[in-house]
Tab-separated table of C-alpha atoms in Angstrom:
chain	number	residue	atom	x	y	z
G	1	MET	CA	4.892	-27.751	-1.098
G	2	LYS	CA	1.129	-28.112	-1.472
G	3	SER	CA	0.538	-27.910	-5.206
G	4	ARG	CA	-3.085	-28.825	-6.005
G	5	ILE	CA	-5.651	-26.091	-6.699
G	6	GLY	CA	-9.384	-26.694	-7.165
G	7	ILE	CA	-11.492	-24.025	-8.865
G	8	VAL	CA	-15.286	-23.975	-8.627
G	9	GLY	CA	-16.340	-22.828	-12.111
G	10	GLY	CA	-14.811	-23.478	-15.512
G	11	GLY	CA	-15.540	-20.323	-17.501
G	12	GLN	CA	-13.104	-17.831	-18.970
G	13	LEU	CA	-12.005	-16.592	-15.551
G	14	GLY	CA	-11.143	-20.151	-14.547
G	15	ARG	CA	-9.320	-20.553	-17.859
G	16	MET	CA	-7.087	-17.544	-17.203
G	17	LEU	CA	-6.581	-18.593	-13.576
G	18	GLY	CA	-5.613	-22.009	-14.915
G	19	PHE	CA	-3.034	-20.553	-17.293
G	20	ALA	CA	-1.480	-18.560	-14.442
G	21	ALA	CA	-1.464	-21.488	-12.014
G	22	LYS	CA	0.030	-23.928	-14.541
G	23	ARG	CA	2.799	-21.456	-15.327
G	24	MET	CA	3.634	-21.471	-11.608
G	25	GLY	CA	3.747	-25.275	-11.460
G	26	PHE	CA	0.403	-26.039	-9.804
G	27	ILE	CA	-1.838	-29.006	-10.585
G	28	VAL	CA	-5.252	-27.533	-11.378
G	29	SER	CA	-8.732	-29.098	-11.328
G	30	VAL	CA	-12.017	-27.361	-12.071
G	31	MET	CA	-15.696	-28.257	-11.766
G	32	ASP	CA	-18.195	-27.106	-14.382
G	33	PRO	CA	-21.406	-28.497	-15.920
G	34	THR	CA	-20.259	-27.845	-19.508
G	35	PRO	CA	-18.131	-30.603	-21.050
G	36	HIS	CA	-14.799	-29.292	-22.357
G	37	SER	CA	-15.378	-25.949	-20.625
G	38	PRO	CA	-13.094	-22.956	-21.299
G	39	ALA	CA	-11.072	-23.766	-18.159
G	40	GLY	CA	-11.340	-27.520	-18.627
G	41	GLN	CA	-9.488	-27.188	-21.930
G	42	VAL	CA	-6.315	-25.868	-20.271
G	43	VAL	CA	-6.134	-27.449	-16.784
G	44	ASP	CA	-5.264	-30.952	-15.620
G	45	LEU	CA	-8.762	-32.190	-14.798
G	46	GLN	CA	-12.385	-31.137	-15.140
G	47	LEU	CA	-15.088	-32.653	-12.942
G	48	GLU	CA	-18.455	-32.337	-14.656
G	49	GLY	CA	-21.138	-31.085	-12.317
G	50	ASP	CA	-23.357	-28.143	-11.562
G	51	TYR	CA	-21.865	-25.363	-9.423
G	52	SER	CA	-24.443	-26.193	-6.741
G	53	ASP	CA	-23.708	-29.949	-6.686
G	54	PRO	CA	-22.436	-30.795	-3.171
G	55	GLU	CA	-21.018	-34.185	-4.169
G	56	VAL	CA	-18.885	-32.787	-6.989
G	57	THR	CA	-17.782	-29.875	-4.790
G	58	GLU	CA	-16.646	-32.346	-2.132
G	59	GLU	CA	-14.914	-34.462	-4.790
G	60	LEU	CA	-13.033	-31.362	-5.970
G	61	ALA	CA	-12.004	-30.609	-2.387
G	62	GLY	CA	-10.753	-34.172	-1.972
G	63	ILE	CA	-8.185	-33.737	-4.749
G	64	SER	CA	-7.189	-30.148	-3.877
G	65	ASP	CA	-4.921	-28.499	-1.318
G	66	PHE	CA	-6.520	-25.103	-1.985
G	67	ILE	CA	-10.076	-24.339	-3.105
G	68	THR	CA	-11.123	-21.106	-4.783
G	69	VAL	CA	-13.869	-19.833	-7.101
G	70	GLU	CA	-14.281	-18.054	-10.418
G	71	ILE	CA	-17.993	-17.420	-9.941
G	72	GLU	CA	-20.015	-16.529	-6.838
G	73	HIS	CA	-23.281	-18.256	-7.785
G	74	ILE	CA	-22.288	-21.563	-6.202
G	75	ASN	CA	-23.071	-23.873	-3.271
G	76	THR	CA	-21.681	-21.857	-0.376
G	77	ASP	CA	-23.224	-24.231	2.196
G	78	THR	CA	-20.914	-26.995	1.008
G	79	LEU	CA	-17.920	-24.660	0.982
G	80	LYS	CA	-18.721	-23.564	4.566
G	81	LYS	CA	-18.911	-27.226	5.612
G	82	LEU	CA	-15.591	-28.017	3.928
G	83	ALA	CA	-13.928	-24.999	5.560
G	84	SER	CA	-15.220	-26.058	8.975
G	85	GLU	CA	-13.629	-29.468	8.385
G	86	GLY	CA	-10.235	-27.920	7.689
G	87	ALA	CA	-10.230	-27.327	3.934
G	88	ILE	CA	-8.435	-24.158	2.795
G	89	VAL	CA	-11.157	-22.198	0.996
G	90	ASN	CA	-10.650	-18.626	-0.245
G	91	PRO	CA	-12.277	-16.161	-0.335
G	92	ALA	CA	-14.197	-17.010	2.839
G	93	PRO	CA	-17.421	-18.911	1.983
G	94	ARG	CA	-19.495	-16.556	4.179
G	95	THR	CA	-18.182	-13.578	2.210
G	96	ILE	CA	-19.083	-15.271	-1.092
G	97	GLU	CA	-22.529	-16.133	0.333
G	98	MET	CA	-23.207	-12.519	1.275
G	99	ILE	CA	-21.949	-11.087	-2.030
G	100	LYS	CA	-23.865	-13.492	-4.279
G	101	ASN	CA	-27.136	-12.132	-2.845
G	102	LYS	CA	-27.141	-8.584	-4.177
G	103	LEU	CA	-29.667	-7.339	-1.639
G	104	ALA	CA	-27.610	-8.830	1.214
G	105	GLN	CA	-24.588	-7.113	-0.315
G	106	LYS	CA	-26.402	-3.755	-0.251
G	107	GLU	CA	-27.523	-4.316	3.336
G	108	TYR	CA	-23.965	-5.190	4.347
G	109	LEU	CA	-22.611	-1.999	2.787
G	110	ALA	CA	-25.305	0.095	4.466
G	111	LYS	CA	-24.708	-1.582	7.833
G	112	ASN	CA	-21.021	-0.675	7.616
G	113	LYS	CA	-21.793	2.906	6.510
G	114	ILE	CA	-20.171	2.466	3.106
G	115	PRO	CA	-21.757	4.783	0.507
G	116	THR	CA	-23.985	3.039	-2.029
G	117	ALA	CA	-27.221	3.725	-3.904
G	118	LYS	CA	-30.458	3.728	-1.904
G	119	TYR	CA	-32.530	0.554	-2.196
G	120	LEU	CA	-35.747	-1.144	-1.067
G	121	GLU	CA	-36.762	-4.791	-1.017
G	122	VAL	CA	-39.986	-5.386	-2.977
G	123	SER	CA	-42.286	-8.362	-3.413
G	124	SER	CA	-45.166	-7.022	-5.525
G	125	ILE	CA	-45.996	-4.605	-8.321
G	126	LYS	CA	-47.713	-2.361	-5.766
G	127	GLU	CA	-44.532	-2.171	-3.663
G	128	ILE	CA	-42.492	-1.311	-6.777
G	129	GLU	CA	-44.951	1.485	-7.599
G	130	THR	CA	-44.566	2.796	-4.044
G	131	ALA	CA	-40.774	2.691	-4.418
G	132	ALA	CA	-41.109	4.585	-7.711
G	133	LYS	CA	-42.851	7.436	-5.872
G	134	GLN	CA	-39.959	7.553	-3.405
G	135	PHE	CA	-37.054	7.220	-5.872
G	136	GLY	CA	-38.574	8.687	-9.035
G	137	PHE	CA	-37.981	7.507	-12.600
G	138	PRO	CA	-35.768	6.017	-13.876
G	139	PHE	CA	-34.871	3.419	-11.240
G	140	LEU	CA	-33.511	-0.122	-11.310
G	141	LEU	CA	-35.401	-3.316	-10.569
G	142	LYS	CA	-32.924	-6.068	-9.709
G	143	ALA	CA	-32.905	-9.766	-8.903
G	144	LYS	CA	-31.214	-10.697	-5.645
G	145	LEU	CA	-29.655	-13.880	-7.038
G	146	ASN	CA	-27.955	-15.110	-10.230
G	147	ALA	CA	-27.642	-11.610	-11.649
G	148	PHE	CA	-24.579	-10.907	-13.782
G	149	ASP	CA	-23.633	-9.696	-17.286
G	150	GLY	CA	-26.905	-7.834	-17.653
G	151	ARG	CA	-29.083	-10.697	-16.459
G	152	GLY	CA	-31.371	-9.895	-13.558
G	153	ASN	CA	-31.417	-6.115	-14.074
G	154	ALA	CA	-34.087	-3.854	-15.522
G	155	LEU	CA	-34.026	-0.079	-15.935
G	156	ILE	CA	-37.569	1.145	-15.261
G	157	LYS	CA	-38.145	4.389	-17.172
G	158	ARG	CA	-41.928	4.709	-16.713
G	159	LYS	CA	-44.795	3.207	-14.743
G	160	GLU	CA	-45.928	1.110	-17.730
G	161	ASP	CA	-42.635	-0.858	-17.621
G	162	ILE	CA	-43.107	-2.118	-14.068
G	163	ALA	CA	-45.474	-5.077	-14.568
G	164	LYS	CA	-43.625	-6.358	-17.650
G	165	GLU	CA	-40.184	-6.266	-16.007
G	166	PHE	CA	-41.546	-7.657	-12.739
G	167	MET	CA	-42.736	-10.745	-14.625
G	168	ARG	CA	-39.575	-10.986	-16.771
G	169	LEU	CA	-37.451	-11.126	-13.610
G	170	GLY	CA	-39.581	-13.903	-12.144
G	171	GLY	CA	-41.812	-11.882	-9.816
G	172	LYS	CA	-39.890	-12.755	-6.645
G	173	ASP	CA	-36.582	-12.186	-4.841
G	174	LEU	CA	-36.350	-8.626	-6.145
G	175	TYR	CA	-35.327	-5.203	-4.912
G	176	VAL	CA	-35.446	-1.658	-6.227
G	177	GLU	CA	-32.366	0.536	-6.426
G	178	LYS	CA	-32.321	4.285	-6.909
G	179	TYR	CA	-30.706	5.309	-10.180
G	180	VAL	CA	-27.366	7.070	-9.704
G	181	PRO	CA	-26.722	9.804	-12.321
G	182	PHE	CA	-23.021	8.966	-12.593
G	183	VAL	CA	-20.456	10.622	-14.849
G	184	LYS	CA	-18.122	7.630	-14.878
G	185	GLU	CA	-18.104	4.010	-13.765
G	186	LEU	CA	-14.897	3.048	-11.994
G	187	ALA	CA	-13.402	-0.174	-10.678
G	188	VAL	CA	-10.561	-1.136	-8.369
G	189	VAL	CA	-9.115	-4.640	-8.398
G	190	ILE	CA	-7.633	-5.300	-4.966
G	191	ALA	CA	-5.887	-8.354	-3.505
G	192	ARG	CA	-5.404	-9.693	0.016
G	193	ASP	CA	-2.956	-12.402	1.073
G	194	ILE	CA	-3.592	-14.954	3.811
G	195	LYS	CA	-1.895	-12.703	6.387
G	196	GLY	CA	-4.232	-9.793	5.606
G	197	LYS	CA	-1.916	-7.610	3.515
G	198	LEU	CA	-3.776	-5.555	0.884
G	199	ILE	CA	-2.515	-4.239	-2.443
G	200	SER	CA	-4.538	-2.541	-5.161
G	201	TYR	CA	-4.258	-2.148	-8.897
G	202	PRO	CA	-4.754	1.205	-10.635
G	203	VAL	CA	-8.257	2.666	-10.716
G	204	VAL	CA	-9.830	1.967	-14.117
G	205	GLU	CA	-12.809	3.388	-15.969
G	206	THR	CA	-15.340	0.884	-17.288
G	207	ILE	CA	-17.876	1.483	-20.039
G	208	HIS	CA	-21.001	-0.677	-20.001
G	209	LYS	CA	-23.777	-1.278	-22.526
G	210	ASN	CA	-26.899	-3.246	-21.524
G	211	ASN	CA	-25.257	-3.780	-18.121
G	212	ILE	CA	-22.353	-5.655	-19.783
G	213	CYS	CA	-18.788	-4.398	-19.594
G	214	HIS	CA	-17.547	-3.404	-23.060
G	215	ILE	CA	-14.403	-1.358	-22.451
G	216	VAL	CA	-11.895	-0.890	-19.624
G	217	MET	CA	-9.428	2.023	-19.649
G	218	ALA	CA	-6.325	1.954	-17.460
G	219	PRO	CA	-5.506	4.123	-15.710
G	220	ALA	CA	-8.885	5.837	-15.416
G	221	PRO	CA	-8.788	9.318	-16.972
G	222	ILE	CA	-9.880	11.053	-13.770
G	223	ASN	CA	-8.625	13.683	-11.355
G	224	LYS	CA	-6.020	12.414	-8.859
G	225	LYS	CA	-8.302	13.223	-5.899
G	226	TYR	CA	-11.038	10.922	-7.269
G	227	GLU	CA	-8.463	8.203	-7.881
G	228	GLN	CA	-7.344	8.421	-4.249
G	229	LYS	CA	-10.942	8.514	-3.040
G	230	ALA	CA	-11.746	5.343	-5.031
G	231	LYS	CA	-8.717	3.488	-3.671
G	232	ARG	CA	-9.519	4.485	-0.085
G	233	LEU	CA	-13.106	3.332	-0.522
G	234	ALA	CA	-11.995	-0.013	-1.986
G	235	THR	CA	-9.743	-0.539	1.042
G	236	ARG	CA	-12.648	0.291	3.391
G	237	VAL	CA	-14.799	-2.312	1.670
G	238	MET	CA	-12.068	-4.944	1.889
G	239	ASN	CA	-11.661	-4.335	5.600
G	240	HIS	CA	-15.218	-5.649	6.030
G	241	LEU	CA	-14.733	-8.768	3.854
G	242	LYS	CA	-13.057	-12.019	4.821
G	243	GLY	CA	-10.608	-14.286	3.058
G	244	ALA	CA	-7.685	-14.117	0.656
G	245	GLY	CA	-7.777	-13.550	-3.066
G	246	VAL	CA	-8.520	-10.922	-5.671
G	247	PHE	CA	-11.715	-8.872	-5.363
G	248	ALA	CA	-13.150	-6.247	-7.700
G	249	ILE	CA	-14.932	-3.195	-6.318
G	250	GLU	CA	-17.151	-1.454	-8.884
G	251	MET	CA	-18.079	2.176	-8.263
G	252	PHE	CA	-19.937	5.217	-9.561
G	253	LEU	CA	-18.383	8.684	-9.748
G	254	THR	CA	-21.210	11.253	-9.529
G	255	LYS	CA	-21.489	14.786	-10.839
G	256	LYS	CA	-20.977	16.048	-7.297
G	257	GLY	CA	-17.682	14.197	-7.007
G	258	GLU	CA	-19.045	11.448	-4.752
G	259	VAL	CA	-17.786	7.890	-5.151
G	260	LEU	CA	-20.399	5.202	-4.399
G	261	ILE	CA	-20.071	1.430	-4.373
G	262	ASN	CA	-22.042	-0.262	-7.134
G	263	GLU	CA	-21.149	-3.939	-6.709
G	264	ILE	CA	-18.469	-6.237	-5.279
G	265	ALA	CA	-17.072	-9.351	-6.966
G	266	PRO	CA	-15.272	-11.875	-4.699
G	267	ARG	CA	-13.041	-13.049	-7.558
G	268	VAL	CA	-10.965	-11.990	-10.531
G	269	HIS	CA	-12.968	-9.692	-12.770
G	270	ASN	CA	-13.479	-8.354	-16.280
G	271	SER	CA	-12.172	-4.952	-15.178
G	272	GLY	CA	-8.788	-6.577	-14.453
G	273	HIS	CA	-8.179	-8.454	-17.719
G	274	TYR	CA	-5.866	-5.700	-18.946
G	275	THR	CA	-3.399	-6.626	-16.161
G	276	ILE	CA	-2.157	-9.672	-18.141
G	277	GLU	CA	-0.298	-7.440	-20.589
G	278	ALA	CA	-0.138	-4.156	-18.690
G	279	CYS	CA	0.985	-4.995	-15.137
G	280	TYR	CA	3.989	-6.692	-13.597
G	281	THR	CA	1.663	-9.231	-11.945
G	282	SER	CA	-1.656	-10.056	-13.586
G	283	GLN	CA	-4.809	-10.305	-11.470
G	284	PHE	CA	-4.865	-14.045	-12.242
G	285	GLU	CA	-1.345	-14.734	-11.001
G	286	GLN	CA	-2.093	-12.473	-8.038
G	287	HIS	CA	-5.137	-14.520	-7.098
G	288	ILE	CA	-3.179	-17.778	-7.273
G	289	ARG	CA	-0.442	-16.249	-5.115
G	290	ALA	CA	-3.005	-14.963	-2.602
G	291	VAL	CA	-5.028	-18.156	-2.116
G	292	THR	CA	-1.971	-20.439	-1.899
G	293	GLY	CA	-0.117	-18.363	0.688
G	294	LEU	CA	2.565	-17.021	-1.635
G	295	PRO	CA	3.786	-13.393	-1.464
G	296	LEU	CA	1.729	-10.906	-3.449
G	297	GLY	CA	3.284	-9.560	-6.654
G	298	ASN	CA	3.768	-6.006	-7.915
G	299	PRO	CA	0.390	-4.655	-9.174
G	300	ASP	CA	1.859	-1.574	-10.878
G	301	MET	CA	1.486	-0.960	-14.596
G	302	LYS	CA	4.639	-1.524	-16.667
G	303	VAL	CA	3.248	0.547	-19.558
G	304	PRO	CA	1.773	4.076	-19.534
G	305	ALA	CA	-1.706	3.000	-20.626
G	306	ALA	CA	-3.890	0.052	-21.622
G	307	VAL	CA	-7.395	-0.540	-22.955
G	308	MET	CA	-9.358	-3.797	-22.870
G	309	ILE	CA	-12.344	-4.322	-25.141
G	310	ASN	CA	-14.601	-7.369	-24.919
G	311	ILE	CA	-15.360	-9.582	-27.898
G	312	LEU	CA	-19.086	-10.214	-27.506
G	313	GLY	CA	-21.162	-12.620	-29.567
G	314	GLU	CA	-23.182	-11.017	-32.363
G	315	ARG	CA	-25.322	-13.987	-33.389
G	316	LYS	CA	-26.450	-17.416	-32.196
G	317	GLY	CA	-24.703	-20.544	-33.451
G	318	SER	CA	-21.369	-22.344	-33.577
G	319	ALA	CA	-18.351	-20.155	-32.870
G	320	ASP	CA	-16.344	-19.387	-35.998
G	321	VAL	CA	-13.450	-16.971	-35.544
G	322	LYS	CA	-12.690	-14.857	-38.604
G	323	ASN	CA	-10.006	-12.254	-39.360
G	324	LEU	CA	-7.973	-12.955	-36.221
G	325	GLU	CA	-4.780	-12.464	-38.237
G	326	LYS	CA	-5.802	-8.890	-39.151
G	327	ALA	CA	-6.029	-7.889	-35.500
G	328	LEU	CA	-2.752	-9.614	-34.646
G	329	ARG	CA	-0.883	-7.700	-37.369
G	330	MET	CA	-1.494	-4.521	-35.364
G	331	SER	CA	1.303	-3.578	-32.967
G	332	ASN	CA	0.769	-3.957	-29.195
G	333	VAL	CA	-2.517	-5.824	-29.721
G	334	SER	CA	-3.185	-9.040	-27.768
G	335	VAL	CA	-6.216	-11.228	-28.457
G	336	HIS	CA	-7.622	-13.721	-25.926
G	337	LEU	CA	-10.252	-16.216	-27.104
G	338	TYR	CA	-12.086	-18.298	-24.521
G	339	GLY	CA	-12.631	-21.536	-26.434
G	340	LYS	CA	-16.441	-21.445	-26.216
G	341	ALA	CA	-18.069	-23.710	-28.803
G	342	GLU	CA	-21.292	-21.718	-29.079
G	343	THR	CA	-21.653	-18.006	-29.668
G	344	LYS	CA	-24.710	-16.085	-28.437
G	345	LEU	CA	-25.787	-12.470	-28.540
G	346	GLU	CA	-23.634	-10.474	-26.082
G	347	ARG	CA	-21.919	-13.612	-24.753
G	348	LYS	CA	-18.315	-12.974	-23.723
G	349	MET	CA	-16.278	-14.900	-26.311
G	350	GLY	CA	-12.912	-13.221	-25.760
G	351	HIS	CA	-11.198	-9.903	-25.266
G	352	ILE	CA	-8.569	-7.650	-26.823
G	353	THR	CA	-5.977	-5.678	-24.880
G	354	VAL	CA	-3.913	-2.850	-26.346
G	355	VAL	CA	-0.989	-1.231	-24.531
G	356	GLY	CA	0.564	2.085	-25.482
G	357	LYS	CA	1.553	5.605	-24.559
G	358	SER	CA	-1.930	6.990	-23.867
G	359	VAL	CA	-5.447	5.772	-23.160
G	360	GLU	CA	-6.716	7.625	-26.241
G	361	GLU	CA	-4.188	5.898	-28.519
G	362	CYS	CA	-4.992	2.488	-27.019
G	363	LEU	CA	-8.759	3.048	-27.252
G	364	ASN	CA	-8.634	3.946	-30.944
G	365	LYS	CA	-6.519	0.895	-31.757
G	366	ALA	CA	-8.659	-1.432	-29.590
G	367	LYS	CA	-11.832	-0.336	-31.411
G	368	LYS	CA	-10.120	-0.843	-34.765
G	369	ALA	CA	-8.888	-4.314	-33.767
G	370	ARG	CA	-12.331	-5.266	-32.472
G	371	LYS	CA	-13.964	-4.337	-35.786
G	372	THR	CA	-11.736	-6.790	-37.647
G	373	ILE	CA	-12.768	-9.893	-35.658
G	374	SER	CA	-16.015	-11.779	-35.924
G	375	ILE	CA	-16.895	-14.882	-33.972
């Protein structure tokens, strides 16, 4: 049996993938520029190197039977080369390449007639002002590349904001997106094995602040018809993507009952963290199964409800966890800390999951548990 997995990226997603893979008996290596990274702390080997470093990527491939990723902002040219030489790389490098460029992602959705917000590529303040006349205020100004966890996005509420945000985002590689007046943000985590079989997890509701996910509620408290619509749309999206693994499809539910695609992640995702405690097969185990050719596991929830709440940094400095024991005294509360040495404002330092009989019960307890911990 091939037993060596290489993961490009050593953050918290790689850490949780590492835990799952080690439990299944795999030898796991990661590459990450940060010494003693969150994933590096729990796997067999960490290669230190930037995500874009071709030499380190090739070194990782040389000691791995299977290559996968925990972040999309990586050197896809090297991954394409490795795949062409026979390396088993999942998801498909071309899919990762398309998704990591958010404008290319939008164009791909539009080309395949998948509903998403209207958008326009822009390269100057004048072009943004023209787009504002077409879309109206507010609208979003977004970076094509390296945009995640609130970075690379700006909500433009008035004309006076345009020049400032244009410069803040670097003044190039930008596009404008029409603001969608949604009533809920939804997400579907969906997995595909190497033979093409698809299975999806329950539809969840996500609550964001400053473009960062704060809370995930499972299952989403929505009408059954919207749940079915979201799952069908996620399957449509997956039919246009290549490669095995877990993907996350983020969506908007509008006042008119439309479901639109917001973004795609070609990897395990924040909206699926709750699956560790709440589902028969976590998204992390599922991803390992998918990329190594093993049968997919049962994605169903084994509890009636679950809520995940992120533990975000509230200051800048060395991480110092306090009052963890208070949260752990609460029933059905699980705390995951990511082992990051430095805390920063709104940096993801860990998460809390609560399982229970109802989303409302879990949400109240998750908020209470979150208030007890500082980091």
